């Protein structure tokens, strides 16, 4: 009688242990069924966040790490990867606000002056995503050197991205100032730069660009026509 009772308790214990192991397995594996489930992740370093395998939305702490990395490193590979990660996350409206509030827009914008053409391109991609937010446009400070990106000799991919940034900004300006014949902007701001004579001259010259995509993009920016 006592032996049978002992066997019963042992069997029950084995069942409970097996159930606990299975629940732990399910939790740690975090399998996806129809949608993303919560996965337990170790804390990521800034450089880890730039790896191509990282596809999650960044939180504020991770964005701050990437911005610090952009300011502190001179490694072009790391800079380019950080810009790609920020640019991808800037496609979401919530992240556009986070990046702005952490002071990230001037940091990203400064990279368009980098001599590395690929870094210029990735910086413009990130700014294009950020610029669809009207409040972010106020924070974009690109100086007269930005106009050098609107020259006909600039590589096509960079030129198209610079024109896309112009298009995003002028579209919002046209909506905000649709009743004003000539809106006024603070001296030295990106807005005043884009509404200056030099920018208008460059845009009119680009209408005769040899590439059809560039010419089409120029004509899509209503402010100049």
PDB file of N, CA and C in Angstrom, residues 13 24-25 30-31 34 38 48 62 75 85 93 95 99 106 109 111 123 127 131 145 157-158 177 190 198 206 211:
ATOM      1  N   UNK A  13       5.100  13.760  -9.610  1.00  0.00           N
ATOM      2  CA  UNK A  13       6.213  14.696  -9.643  1.00  0.00           C
ATOM      3  C   UNK A  13       6.825  14.783 -11.023  1.00  0.00           C
ATOM      4  N   UNK A  24       8.725  26.434 -19.775  1.00  0.00           N
ATOM      5  CA  UNK A  24       9.968  27.224 -19.879  1.00  0.00           C
ATOM      6  C   UNK A  24      10.468  27.230 -21.309  1.00  0.00           C
ATOM      7  N   UNK A  25      10.365  26.069 -21.977  1.00  0.00           N
ATOM      8  CA  UNK A  25      10.769  25.972 -23.384  1.00  0.00           C
ATOM      9  C   UNK A  25       9.942  26.909 -24.261  1.00  0.00           C
ATOM     10  N   UNK A  30       9.832  31.487 -27.659  1.00  0.00           N
ATOM     11  CA  UNK A  30       9.024  32.595 -28.170  1.00  0.00           C
ATOM     12  C   UNK A  30       8.617  32.390 -29.613  1.00  0.00           C
ATOM     13  N   UNK A  31       8.037  31.242 -29.911  1.00  0.00           N
ATOM     14  CA  UNK A  31       7.690  30.965 -31.297  1.00  0.00           C
ATOM     15  C   UNK A  31       6.628  31.924 -31.800  1.00  0.00           C
ATOM     16  N   UNK A  34       1.281  33.550 -36.261  1.00  0.00           N
ATOM     17  CA  UNK A  34       0.406  34.580 -36.802  1.00  0.00           C
ATOM     18  C   UNK A  34       0.911  35.975 -36.572  1.00  0.00           C
ATOM     19  N   UNK A  38       6.354  38.393 -27.854  1.00  0.00           N
ATOM     20  CA  UNK A  38       7.406  39.006 -27.061  1.00  0.00           C
ATOM     21  C   UNK A  38       8.569  38.042 -26.944  1.00  0.00           C
ATOM     22  N   UNK A  48      25.994  46.437 -32.000  1.00  0.00           N
ATOM     23  CA  UNK A  48      25.085  45.319 -32.283  1.00  0.00           C
ATOM     24  C   UNK A  48      23.848  45.803 -33.032  1.00  0.00           C
ATOM     25  N   UNK A  62      18.060  52.823 -27.195  1.00  0.00           N
ATOM     26  CA  UNK A  62      18.829  52.310 -28.326  1.00  0.00           C
ATOM     27  C   UNK A  62      19.106  53.408 -29.350  1.00  0.00           C
ATOM     28  N   UNK A  75      34.749  55.469 -38.121  1.00  0.00           N
ATOM     29  CA  UNK A  75      34.743  54.274 -38.972  1.00  0.00           C
ATOM     30  C   UNK A  75      33.605  54.394 -39.973  1.00  0.00           C
ATOM     31  N   UNK A  85      20.256  51.914 -39.991  1.00  0.00           N
ATOM     32  CA  UNK A  85      19.359  51.509 -38.900  1.00  0.00           C
ATOM     33  C   UNK A  85      18.446  52.656 -38.479  1.00  0.00           C
ATOM     34  N   UNK A  93       6.325  56.941 -37.558  1.00  0.00           N
ATOM     35  CA  UNK A  93       6.068  58.276 -37.016  1.00  0.00           C
ATOM     36  C   UNK A  93       6.511  58.417 -35.565  1.00  0.00           C
ATOM     37  N   UNK A  95       8.972  56.968 -34.060  1.00  0.00           N
ATOM     38  CA  UNK A  95      10.436  57.079 -34.009  1.00  0.00           C
ATOM     39  C   UNK A  95      10.926  58.410 -34.546  1.00  0.00           C
ATOM     40  N   UNK A  99      13.647  60.467 -32.322  1.00  0.00           N
ATOM     41  CA  UNK A  99      14.938  60.910 -32.866  1.00  0.00           C
ATOM     42  C   UNK A  99      15.069  62.424 -32.757  1.00  0.00           C
ATOM     43  N   UNK A 106      20.140  67.046 -36.227  1.00  0.00           N
ATOM     44  CA  UNK A 106      21.395  67.703 -36.635  1.00  0.00           C
ATOM     45  C   UNK A 106      22.561  66.723 -36.766  1.00  0.00           C
ATOM     46  N   UNK A 109      21.994  65.019 -40.044  1.00  0.00           N
ATOM     47  CA  UNK A 109      22.183  66.008 -41.100  1.00  0.00           C
ATOM     48  C   UNK A 109      23.642  66.341 -41.358  1.00  0.00           C
ATOM     49  N   UNK A 111      26.041  64.462 -41.526  1.00  0.00           N
ATOM     50  CA  UNK A 111      26.714  63.417 -42.302  1.00  0.00           C
ATOM     51  C   UNK A 111      26.581  63.610 -43.817  1.00  0.00           C
ATOM     52  N   UNK A 123      22.689  59.133 -45.229  1.00  0.00           N
ATOM     53  CA  UNK A 123      22.240  60.267 -44.410  1.00  0.00           C
ATOM     54  C   UNK A 123      21.017  60.928 -45.036  1.00  0.00           C
ATOM     55  N   UNK A 127      17.259  61.433 -43.525  1.00  0.00           N
ATOM     56  CA  UNK A 127      16.626  62.759 -43.467  1.00  0.00           C
ATOM     57  C   UNK A 127      15.308  62.777 -44.237  1.00  0.00           C
ATOM     58  N   UNK A 131      11.929  63.881 -42.562  1.00  0.00           N
ATOM     59  CA  UNK A 131      11.365  65.149 -43.028  1.00  0.00           C
ATOM     60  C   UNK A 131       9.876  65.089 -43.333  1.00  0.00           C
ATOM     61  N   UNK A 145      26.291  74.520 -48.164  1.00  0.00           N
ATOM     62  CA  UNK A 145      26.910  73.337 -48.780  1.00  0.00           C
ATOM     63  C   UNK A 145      25.855  72.352 -49.278  1.00  0.00           C
ATOM     64  N   UNK A 157      22.258  58.892 -57.553  1.00  0.00           N
ATOM     65  CA  UNK A 157      21.566  58.418 -56.357  1.00  0.00           C
ATOM     66  C   UNK A 157      21.537  59.478 -55.253  1.00  0.00           C
ATOM     67  N   UNK A 158      22.630  60.234 -55.143  1.00  0.00           N
ATOM     68  CA  UNK A 158      22.666  61.303 -54.146  1.00  0.00           C
ATOM     69  C   UNK A 158      21.780  62.466 -54.577  1.00  0.00           C
ATOM     70  N   UNK A 177       1.572  77.215 -46.059  1.00  0.00           N
ATOM     71  CA  UNK A 177       1.564  78.615 -46.478  1.00  0.00           C
ATOM     72  C   UNK A 177       0.815  78.803 -47.805  1.00  0.00           C
ATOM     73  N   UNK A 190      16.987  76.261 -43.202  1.00  0.00           N
ATOM     74  CA  UNK A 190      16.926  75.487 -44.445  1.00  0.00           C
ATOM     75  C   UNK A 190      15.838  76.033 -45.354  1.00  0.00           C
ATOM     76  N   UNK A 198      19.738  81.254 -55.423  1.00  0.00           N
ATOM     77  CA  UNK A 198      20.702  80.256 -55.869  1.00  0.00           C
ATOM     78  C   UNK A 198      20.055  78.885 -56.050  1.00  0.00           C
ATOM     79  N   UNK A 206      18.728  71.989 -63.559  1.00  0.00           N
ATOM     80  CA  UNK A 206      18.546  70.538 -63.502  1.00  0.00           C
ATOM     81  C   UNK A 206      17.422  70.051 -64.405  1.00  0.00           C
ATOM     82  N   UNK A 211      19.747  62.864 -67.241  1.00  0.00           N
ATOM     83  CA  UNK A 211      19.034  61.683 -66.752  1.00  0.00           C
ATOM     84  C   UNK A 211      17.537  61.970 -66.633  1.00  0.00           C
TER      85      UNK A 211
END
